[in-house]
Coordinates of C-alpha atoms in Angstrom, one line a residue:
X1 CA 0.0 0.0 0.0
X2 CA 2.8 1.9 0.1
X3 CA 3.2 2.5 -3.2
X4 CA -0.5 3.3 -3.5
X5 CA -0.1 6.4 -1.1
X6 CA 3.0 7.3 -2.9
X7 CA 1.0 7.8 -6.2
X8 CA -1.6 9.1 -4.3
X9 CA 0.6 12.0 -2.9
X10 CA 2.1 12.6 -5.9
X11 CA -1.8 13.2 -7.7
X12 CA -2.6 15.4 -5.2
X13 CA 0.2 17.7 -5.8
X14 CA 0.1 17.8 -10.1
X15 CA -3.4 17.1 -11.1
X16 CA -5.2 20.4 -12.1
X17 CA -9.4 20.9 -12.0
X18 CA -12.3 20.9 -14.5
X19 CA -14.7 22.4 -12.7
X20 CA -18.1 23.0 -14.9
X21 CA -20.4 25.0 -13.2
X22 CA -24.0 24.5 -14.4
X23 CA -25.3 28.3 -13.0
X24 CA -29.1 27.5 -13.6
X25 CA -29.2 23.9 -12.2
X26 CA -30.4 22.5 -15.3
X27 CA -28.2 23.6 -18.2
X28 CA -26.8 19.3 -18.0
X29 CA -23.9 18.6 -16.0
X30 CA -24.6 15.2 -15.8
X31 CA -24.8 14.8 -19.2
X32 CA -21.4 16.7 -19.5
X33 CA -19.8 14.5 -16.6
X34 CA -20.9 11.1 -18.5
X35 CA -19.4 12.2 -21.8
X36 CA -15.9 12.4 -20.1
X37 CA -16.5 9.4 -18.0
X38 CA -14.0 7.8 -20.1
X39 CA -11.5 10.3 -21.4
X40 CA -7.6 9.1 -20.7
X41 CA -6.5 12.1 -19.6
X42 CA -9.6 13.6 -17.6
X43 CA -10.8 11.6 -14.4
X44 CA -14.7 11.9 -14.4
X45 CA -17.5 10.0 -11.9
X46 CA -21.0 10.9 -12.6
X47 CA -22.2 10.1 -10.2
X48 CA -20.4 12.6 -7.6
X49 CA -21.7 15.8 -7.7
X50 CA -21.5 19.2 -6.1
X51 CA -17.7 18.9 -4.6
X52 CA -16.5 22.6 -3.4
X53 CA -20.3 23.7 -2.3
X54 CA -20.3 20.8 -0.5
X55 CA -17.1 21.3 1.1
X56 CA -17.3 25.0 1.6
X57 CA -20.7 24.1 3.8
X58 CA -19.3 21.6 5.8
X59 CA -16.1 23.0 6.5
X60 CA -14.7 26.6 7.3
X61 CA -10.5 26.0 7.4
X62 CA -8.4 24.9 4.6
X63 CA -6.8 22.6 7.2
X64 CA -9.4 19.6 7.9
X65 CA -8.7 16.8 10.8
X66 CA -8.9 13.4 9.2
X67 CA -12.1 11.1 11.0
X68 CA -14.1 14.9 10.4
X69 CA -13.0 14.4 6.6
X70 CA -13.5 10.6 6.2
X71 CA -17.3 11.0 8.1
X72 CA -18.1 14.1 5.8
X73 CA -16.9 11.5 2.6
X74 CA -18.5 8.9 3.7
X75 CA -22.1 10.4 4.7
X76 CA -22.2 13.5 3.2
X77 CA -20.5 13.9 0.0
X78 CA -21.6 12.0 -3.2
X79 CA -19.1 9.9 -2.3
X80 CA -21.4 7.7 -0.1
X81 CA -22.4 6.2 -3.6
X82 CA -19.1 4.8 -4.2
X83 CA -18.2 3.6 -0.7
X84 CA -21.3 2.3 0.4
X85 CA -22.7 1.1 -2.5
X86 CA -24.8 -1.6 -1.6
X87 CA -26.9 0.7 0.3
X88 CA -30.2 0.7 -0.7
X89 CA -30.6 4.4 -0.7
X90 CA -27.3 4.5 -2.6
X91 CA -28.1 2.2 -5.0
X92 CA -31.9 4.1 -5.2
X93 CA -29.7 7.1 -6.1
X94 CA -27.3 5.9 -8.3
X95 CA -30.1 4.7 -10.4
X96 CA -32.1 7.9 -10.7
X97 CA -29.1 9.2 -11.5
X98 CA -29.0 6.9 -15.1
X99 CA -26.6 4.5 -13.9
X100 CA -27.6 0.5 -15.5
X101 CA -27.8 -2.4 -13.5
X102 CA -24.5 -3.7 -15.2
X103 CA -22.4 -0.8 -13.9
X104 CA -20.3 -1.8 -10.8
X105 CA -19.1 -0.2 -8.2
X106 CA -15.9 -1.7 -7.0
X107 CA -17.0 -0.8 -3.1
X108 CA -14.7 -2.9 -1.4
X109 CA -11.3 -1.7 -3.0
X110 CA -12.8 1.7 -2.9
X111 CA -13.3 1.3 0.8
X112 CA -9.8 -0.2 1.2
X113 CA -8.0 2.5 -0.3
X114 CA -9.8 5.3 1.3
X115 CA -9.8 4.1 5.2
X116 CA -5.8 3.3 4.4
X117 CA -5.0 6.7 3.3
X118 CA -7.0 8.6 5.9
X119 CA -5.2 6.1 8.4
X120 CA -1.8 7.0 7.2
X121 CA -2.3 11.0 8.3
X122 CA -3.6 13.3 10.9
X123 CA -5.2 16.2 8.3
X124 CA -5.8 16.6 5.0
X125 CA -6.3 20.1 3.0
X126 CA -9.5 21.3 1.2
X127 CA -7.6 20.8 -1.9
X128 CA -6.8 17.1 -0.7
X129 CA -10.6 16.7 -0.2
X130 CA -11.8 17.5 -3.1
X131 CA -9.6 15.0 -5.1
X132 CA -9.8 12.1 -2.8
X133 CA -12.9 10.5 -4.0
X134 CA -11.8 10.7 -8.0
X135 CA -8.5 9.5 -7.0
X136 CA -10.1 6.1 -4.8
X137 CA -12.7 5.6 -7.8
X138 CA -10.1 5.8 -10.1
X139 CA -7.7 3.5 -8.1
X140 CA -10.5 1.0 -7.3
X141 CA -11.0 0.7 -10.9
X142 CA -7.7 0.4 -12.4
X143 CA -7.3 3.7 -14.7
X144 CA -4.2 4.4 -15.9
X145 CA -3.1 7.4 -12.9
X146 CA 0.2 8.5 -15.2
X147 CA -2.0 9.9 -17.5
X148 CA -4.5 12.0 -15.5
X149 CA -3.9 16.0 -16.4
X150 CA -7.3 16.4 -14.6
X151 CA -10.3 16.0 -12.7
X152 CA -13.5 16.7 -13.2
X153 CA -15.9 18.2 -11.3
X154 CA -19.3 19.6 -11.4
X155 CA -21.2 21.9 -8.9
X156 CA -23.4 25.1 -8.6
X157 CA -22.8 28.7 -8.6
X158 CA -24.9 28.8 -4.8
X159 CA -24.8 27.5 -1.3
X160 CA -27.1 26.0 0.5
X161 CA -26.9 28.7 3.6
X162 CA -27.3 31.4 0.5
X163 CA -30.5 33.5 0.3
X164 CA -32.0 33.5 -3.1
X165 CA -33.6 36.8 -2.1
X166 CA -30.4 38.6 -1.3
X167 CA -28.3 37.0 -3.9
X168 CA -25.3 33.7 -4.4
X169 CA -21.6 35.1 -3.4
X170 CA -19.9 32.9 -5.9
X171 CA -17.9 31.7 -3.6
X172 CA -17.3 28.4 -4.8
X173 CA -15.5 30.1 -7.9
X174 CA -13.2 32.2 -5.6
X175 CA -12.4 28.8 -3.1
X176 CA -11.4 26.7 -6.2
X177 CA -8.7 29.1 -7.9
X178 CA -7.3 29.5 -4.5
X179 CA -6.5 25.7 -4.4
X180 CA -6.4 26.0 -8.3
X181 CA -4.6 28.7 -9.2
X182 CA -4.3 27.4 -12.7
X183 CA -8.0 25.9 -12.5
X184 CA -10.3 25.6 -16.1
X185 CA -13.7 26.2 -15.2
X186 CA -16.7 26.0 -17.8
X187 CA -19.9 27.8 -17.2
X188 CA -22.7 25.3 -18.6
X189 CA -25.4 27.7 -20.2
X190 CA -29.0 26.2 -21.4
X191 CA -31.7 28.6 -22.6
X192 CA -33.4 30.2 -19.8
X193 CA -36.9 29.2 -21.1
X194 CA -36.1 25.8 -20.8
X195 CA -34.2 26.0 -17.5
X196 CA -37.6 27.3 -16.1
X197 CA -39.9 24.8 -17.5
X198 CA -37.6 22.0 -16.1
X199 CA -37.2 22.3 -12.3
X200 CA -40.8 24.0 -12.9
X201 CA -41.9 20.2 -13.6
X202 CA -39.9 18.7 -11.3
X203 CA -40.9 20.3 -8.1
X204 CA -44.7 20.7 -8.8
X205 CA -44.9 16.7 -9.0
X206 CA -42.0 16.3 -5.8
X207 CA -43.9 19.0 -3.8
X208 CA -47.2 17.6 -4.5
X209 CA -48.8 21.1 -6.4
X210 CA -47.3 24.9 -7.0
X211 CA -47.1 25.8 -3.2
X212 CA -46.4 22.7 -1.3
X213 CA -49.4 23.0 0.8
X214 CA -51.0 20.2 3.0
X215 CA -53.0 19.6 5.6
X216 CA -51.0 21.3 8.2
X217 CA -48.3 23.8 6.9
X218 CA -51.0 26.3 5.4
X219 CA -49.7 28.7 8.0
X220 CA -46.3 28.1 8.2
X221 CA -46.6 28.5 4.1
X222 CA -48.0 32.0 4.1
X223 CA -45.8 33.2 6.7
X224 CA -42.6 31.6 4.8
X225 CA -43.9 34.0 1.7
X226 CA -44.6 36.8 4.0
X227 CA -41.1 36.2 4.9
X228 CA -39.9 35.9 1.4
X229 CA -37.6 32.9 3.1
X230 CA -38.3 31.2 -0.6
X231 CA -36.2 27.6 -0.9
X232 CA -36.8 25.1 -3.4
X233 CA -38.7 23.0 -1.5
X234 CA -41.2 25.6 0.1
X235 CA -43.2 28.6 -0.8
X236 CA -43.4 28.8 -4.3
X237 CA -42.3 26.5 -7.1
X238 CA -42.7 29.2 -9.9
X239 CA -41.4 32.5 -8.0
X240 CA -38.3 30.8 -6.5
X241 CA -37.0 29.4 -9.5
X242 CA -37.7 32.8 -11.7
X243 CA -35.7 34.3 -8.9
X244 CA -32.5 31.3 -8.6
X245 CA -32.2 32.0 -12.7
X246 CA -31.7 35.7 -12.2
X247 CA -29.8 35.5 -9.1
X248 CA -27.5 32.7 -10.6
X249 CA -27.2 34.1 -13.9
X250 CA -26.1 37.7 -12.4
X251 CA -23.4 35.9 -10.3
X252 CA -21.9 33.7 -13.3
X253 CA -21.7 36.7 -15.7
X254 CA -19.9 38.6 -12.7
X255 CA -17.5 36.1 -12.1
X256 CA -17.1 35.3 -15.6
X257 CA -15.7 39.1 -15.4
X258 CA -13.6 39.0 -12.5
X259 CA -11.9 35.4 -13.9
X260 CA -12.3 35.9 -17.5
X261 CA -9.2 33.8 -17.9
X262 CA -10.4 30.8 -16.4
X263 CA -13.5 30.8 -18.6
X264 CA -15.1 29.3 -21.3
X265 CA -18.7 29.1 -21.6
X266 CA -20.4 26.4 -23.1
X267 CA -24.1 26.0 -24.5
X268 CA -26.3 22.8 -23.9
X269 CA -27.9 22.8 -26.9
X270 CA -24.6 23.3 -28.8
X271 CA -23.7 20.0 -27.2
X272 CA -26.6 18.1 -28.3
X273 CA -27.1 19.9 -31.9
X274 CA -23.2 20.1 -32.6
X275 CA -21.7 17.8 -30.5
X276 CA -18.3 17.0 -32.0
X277 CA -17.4 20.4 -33.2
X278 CA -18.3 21.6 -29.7
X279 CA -16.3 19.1 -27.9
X280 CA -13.3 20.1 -30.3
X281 CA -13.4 23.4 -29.0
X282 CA -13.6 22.0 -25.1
X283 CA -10.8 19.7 -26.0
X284 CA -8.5 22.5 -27.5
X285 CA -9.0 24.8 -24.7
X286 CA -8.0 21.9 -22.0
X287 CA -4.8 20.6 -24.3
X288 CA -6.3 17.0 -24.2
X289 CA -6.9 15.1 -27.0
X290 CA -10.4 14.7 -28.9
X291 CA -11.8 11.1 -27.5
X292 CA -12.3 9.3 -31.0
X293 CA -15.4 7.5 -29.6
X294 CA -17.1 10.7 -29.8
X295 CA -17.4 10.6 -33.5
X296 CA -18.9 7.6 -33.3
X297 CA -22.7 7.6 -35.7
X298 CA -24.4 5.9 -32.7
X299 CA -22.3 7.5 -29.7
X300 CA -24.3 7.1 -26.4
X301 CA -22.4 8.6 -23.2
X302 CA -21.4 6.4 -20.3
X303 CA -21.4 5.9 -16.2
X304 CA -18.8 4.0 -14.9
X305 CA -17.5 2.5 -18.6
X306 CA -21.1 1.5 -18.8
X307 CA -23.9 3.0 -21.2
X308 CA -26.0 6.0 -19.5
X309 CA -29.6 5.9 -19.7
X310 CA -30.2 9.2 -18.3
X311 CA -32.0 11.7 -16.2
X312 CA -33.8 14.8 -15.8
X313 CA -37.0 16.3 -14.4
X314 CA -39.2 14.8 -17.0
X315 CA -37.9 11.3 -16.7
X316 CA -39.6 8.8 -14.7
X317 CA -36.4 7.0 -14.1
X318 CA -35.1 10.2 -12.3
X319 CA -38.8 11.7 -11.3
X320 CA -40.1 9.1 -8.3
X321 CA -43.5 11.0 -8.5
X322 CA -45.4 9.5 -12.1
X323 CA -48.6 10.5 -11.3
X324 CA -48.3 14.2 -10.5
X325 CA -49.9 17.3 -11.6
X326 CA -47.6 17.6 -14.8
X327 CA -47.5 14.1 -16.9
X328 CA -44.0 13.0 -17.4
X329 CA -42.1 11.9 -20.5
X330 CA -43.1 8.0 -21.6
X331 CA -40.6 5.8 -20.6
X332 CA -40.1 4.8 -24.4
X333 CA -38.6 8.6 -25.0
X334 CA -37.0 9.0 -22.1
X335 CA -34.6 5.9 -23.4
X336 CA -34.3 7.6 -26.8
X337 CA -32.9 11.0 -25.6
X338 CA -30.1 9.8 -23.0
X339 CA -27.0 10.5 -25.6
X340 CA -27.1 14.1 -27.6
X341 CA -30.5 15.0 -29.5
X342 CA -32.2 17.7 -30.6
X343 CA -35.4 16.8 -28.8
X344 CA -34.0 18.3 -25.5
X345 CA -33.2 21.2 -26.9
X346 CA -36.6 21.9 -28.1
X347 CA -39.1 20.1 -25.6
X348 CA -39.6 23.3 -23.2
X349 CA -41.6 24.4 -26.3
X350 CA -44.1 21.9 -25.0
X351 CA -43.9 22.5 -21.4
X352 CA -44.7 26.0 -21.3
X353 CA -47.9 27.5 -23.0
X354 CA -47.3 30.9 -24.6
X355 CA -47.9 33.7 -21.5
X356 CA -45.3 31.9 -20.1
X357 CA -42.7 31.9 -23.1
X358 CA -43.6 35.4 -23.5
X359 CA -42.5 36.3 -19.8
X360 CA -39.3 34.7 -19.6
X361 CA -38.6 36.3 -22.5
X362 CA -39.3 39.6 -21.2
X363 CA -37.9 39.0 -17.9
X364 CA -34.2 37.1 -19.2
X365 CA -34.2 39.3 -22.3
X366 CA -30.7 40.0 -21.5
X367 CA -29.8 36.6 -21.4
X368 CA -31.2 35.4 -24.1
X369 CA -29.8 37.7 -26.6
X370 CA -26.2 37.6 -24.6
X371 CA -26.2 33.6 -25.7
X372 CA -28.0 34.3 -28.8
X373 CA -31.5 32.6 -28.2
X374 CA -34.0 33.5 -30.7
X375 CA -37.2 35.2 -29.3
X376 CA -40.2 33.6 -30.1
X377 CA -43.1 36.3 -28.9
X378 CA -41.9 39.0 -27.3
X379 CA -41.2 41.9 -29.8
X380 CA -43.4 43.9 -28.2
X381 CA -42.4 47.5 -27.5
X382 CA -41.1 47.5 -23.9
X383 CA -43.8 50.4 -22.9
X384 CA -46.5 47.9 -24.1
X385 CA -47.2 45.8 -20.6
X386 CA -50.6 44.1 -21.6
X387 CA -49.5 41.0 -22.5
X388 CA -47.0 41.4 -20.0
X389 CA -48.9 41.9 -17.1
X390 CA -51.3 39.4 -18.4
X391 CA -48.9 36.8 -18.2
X392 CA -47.6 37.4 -15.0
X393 CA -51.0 37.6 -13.5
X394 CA -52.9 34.4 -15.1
X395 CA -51.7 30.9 -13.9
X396 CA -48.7 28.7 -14.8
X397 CA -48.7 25.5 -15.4
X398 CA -49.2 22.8 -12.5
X399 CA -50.6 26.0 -10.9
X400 CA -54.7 25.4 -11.2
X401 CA -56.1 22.2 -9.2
X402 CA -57.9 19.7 -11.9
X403 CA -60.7 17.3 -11.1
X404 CA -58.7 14.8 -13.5
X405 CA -55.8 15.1 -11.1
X406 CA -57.8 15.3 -8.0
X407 CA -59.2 11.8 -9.1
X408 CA -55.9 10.3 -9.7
X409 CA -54.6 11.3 -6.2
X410 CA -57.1 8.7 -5.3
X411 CA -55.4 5.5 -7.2
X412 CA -52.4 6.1 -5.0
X413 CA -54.2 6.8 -1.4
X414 CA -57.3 8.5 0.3
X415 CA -54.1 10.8 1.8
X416 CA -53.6 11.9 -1.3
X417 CA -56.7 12.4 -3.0
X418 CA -56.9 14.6 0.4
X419 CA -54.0 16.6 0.2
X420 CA -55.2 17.6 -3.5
X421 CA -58.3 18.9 -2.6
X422 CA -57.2 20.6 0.6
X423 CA -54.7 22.4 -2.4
X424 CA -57.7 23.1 -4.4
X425 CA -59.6 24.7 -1.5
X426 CA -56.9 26.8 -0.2
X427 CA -54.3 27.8 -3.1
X428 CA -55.9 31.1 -4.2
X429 CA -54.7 33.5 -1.4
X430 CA -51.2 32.1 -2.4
X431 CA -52.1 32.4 -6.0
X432 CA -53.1 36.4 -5.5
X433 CA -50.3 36.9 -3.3
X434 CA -47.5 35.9 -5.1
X435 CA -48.9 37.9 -8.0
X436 CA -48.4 41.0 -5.6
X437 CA -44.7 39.4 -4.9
X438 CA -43.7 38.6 -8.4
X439 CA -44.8 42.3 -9.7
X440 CA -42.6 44.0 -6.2
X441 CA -39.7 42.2 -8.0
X442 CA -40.5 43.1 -11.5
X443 CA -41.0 47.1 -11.2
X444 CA -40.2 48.1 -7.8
X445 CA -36.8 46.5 -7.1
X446 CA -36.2 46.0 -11.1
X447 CA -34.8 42.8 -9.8
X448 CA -34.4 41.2 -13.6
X449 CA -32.7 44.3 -14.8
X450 CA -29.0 44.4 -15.7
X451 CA -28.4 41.0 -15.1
X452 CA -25.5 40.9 -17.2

């Protein structure tokens, strides 16, 4: 084992960071983890996610004691899925996450490698932490170490203790390039519309409706938006995540500014509509060489060496609710659509009706002409605010209680046929009020103004 920790050491001291930052939380960074899952000369896992903001919550000093680093590995971090991956909840995971039956973890040497190294020393830096887990994986599973340049990581431009209300620091970008001073880091952009319509989806179905309400937390609901304490799991499913793509968007383009170097911004939908070109230019701007199995005519990304079969909000692979408010995709597309497509670039067209396309487009304008995104509806003048107004005012998606979906609460319990008509006989104060929030943030603080 000697040896082992010897290579180890000398990893942790010459191997650079990846780090792409997907700033709306839906722009694909799983999809962009998978496609280097096998590239000699980048070490990628998909399935760990979210590696600084995840350190920069759990720990304050650079300098971290060993048994507080090996427990925050081990049942905190995304790690967990590697080292305990027979767990049931792991496993559960893992698969959401697109991961096929006939991908295998190799736990046990995993395990072995990690509880050897953390024996063998008394700290370990942030730096340190954030490699560990790659460097176990890649260990565990035989890569070839002399030829890692880098590893790659994924996370998001907030922290959980952040305040969507009062704005992300970026702080994750400033931690990295102080234990990366030579750091690349990639800001993953998707179109804003589609951004919206996705998480949209997602948490109406997780939530159970647009406001999370239940029998029981009606209170605790209004005074949470009376608070404007909005999370992504309370409140308001529509306003918080119109409010996380400004907020996120306006700390990316800033820190795109202040590291301008260190960037290189890449679309989603150039990924999936001009895949090898794009990866070209990735490839160039890293010095690695292009992975030939991307120019393959039936190229399908992988997890573990193994063939991805994807994820996302609309998937019922990676969406446990199936019989929510918002139908999901049929299992049959979802299967189609796991490599890159042109269907996921133009599916949001579907998922929002056309008040909504014609807000987002007036309230990420910037945005979408920044990343050149055409504009569908609004060419209005900007002093003409019917149609805005109107669709601000009239409801979104998921939003209105239906006696279809009311009916189908039934087939899965009398609880839940329940909590969707208490929802239906309680959600219009929280449909009116938010109307009065939304428009404070509109015109009075100008809140999705100058964004870039």
């Amino acid at each position: 084992m000697s040896h082992n920790l010897e290579t180890i050491a000398s990893l942790l001291n010459t191997v650079n960071l990846v780090c792409v930052i997907d700033h709306s939380g839906r722009a694909g960074n799983g999809f962009f983890l998978t496609v280097f899952d096998q590239h000699p000369t980048v070490l990628s896992c998909p399935l760990m996610h979210y590696t600084y903001s995840y350190i920069i919550s759990a720990f304050e000093d650079k300098e971290i004691p060993c048994d507080m680093a090996r427990d925050f590995l081990l049942n905190k971090s995304y790690f967990r899925l590697l080292y305990h991956a027979d767990d049931p909840q792991n496993l559960k995971l893992a698969h959401r996450m697109g991961m096929s039956d006939s991908a295998k973890v190799n736990s046990a040497s995993i395990r072995t490698c990690c509880d050897l190294f953390f024996q063998s020393r008394k700290t370990v830096t942030r730096k340190d932490l954030a490699l560990l887990p790659f460097i176990f994986y890649a260990m565990a599973h035989h890569r070839n170490l002399d030829q890692i340049k880098y590893v790659l990581v994924s996370d998001a431009i907030s922290l959980r203790t952040e305040s969507v209300d009062t704005g992300y620091s970026g702080k994750v970008i400033d931690v990295i390039l102080e234990d990366f001073p030579q750091a690349k880091l990639i800001s993953l952009v998707r179109d804003p519309r589609a951004t919206f319509a996705s998480p949209r989806h997602q948490f109406v179905n997780w939530l159970g409706n647009m406001y999370a309400l239940k029998p029981g937390n009606l209170i605790a609901r209004m005074k949470t938006l009376w608070a404007r304490k909005l999370t992504m799991d309370n409140a308001c499913v529509f306003l918080f995540w119109l409010l996380y793509l400004a907020q996120s968007a306006r700390t990316m383009s800033y820190k795109i500014q202040q590291y301008q170097n260190h960037f290189i911004s890449v679309r989603n939908e150039d990924l999936n509509l001009d895949f090898q070109n794009t990866l070209h230019k990735i490839c160039k701007w890293l010095d690695i060489s292009f992975d030939k199995r991307w120019d393959e005519p039936n190229y399908a990304p992988t997890i573990l060496g193994k063939p991805w079969l994807g994820t996302g909000a609309y998937n019922n692979r990676y969406q446990t609710v199936t019989n929510g408010r918002l139908m999901n995709e049929t299992q049959e597309v979802s299967n189609q659509i796991a490599g890159p497509n042109a269907y996921v670039t133009q599916r949001w067209q579907q998922r929002l009706n056309k008040r909504e396309i014609r807000l987002l487009e007036r309230l990420f304008k910037e945005e979408l002409k920044f990343y050149q995104y055409p504009i569908m509806y609004d060419k209005e003048n900007e002093s003409d605010l019917k149609n805005y107004l109107c669709s601000a005012l009239l409801p979104f998606e998921g939003e209105l209680p239906t006696f279809g979906w009311i009916v189908r609460g039934s087939q899965d319990s009398l609880k839940e046929c329940w909590n969707r008509v208490f929802y239906a006989l309680t959600f219009l104060p929280f449909y009116f009020y938010t109307r009065i929030i939304l428009g404070d943030y509109i015109f009075r603080k100008q809140f999705f103004k100058n964004i870039f």
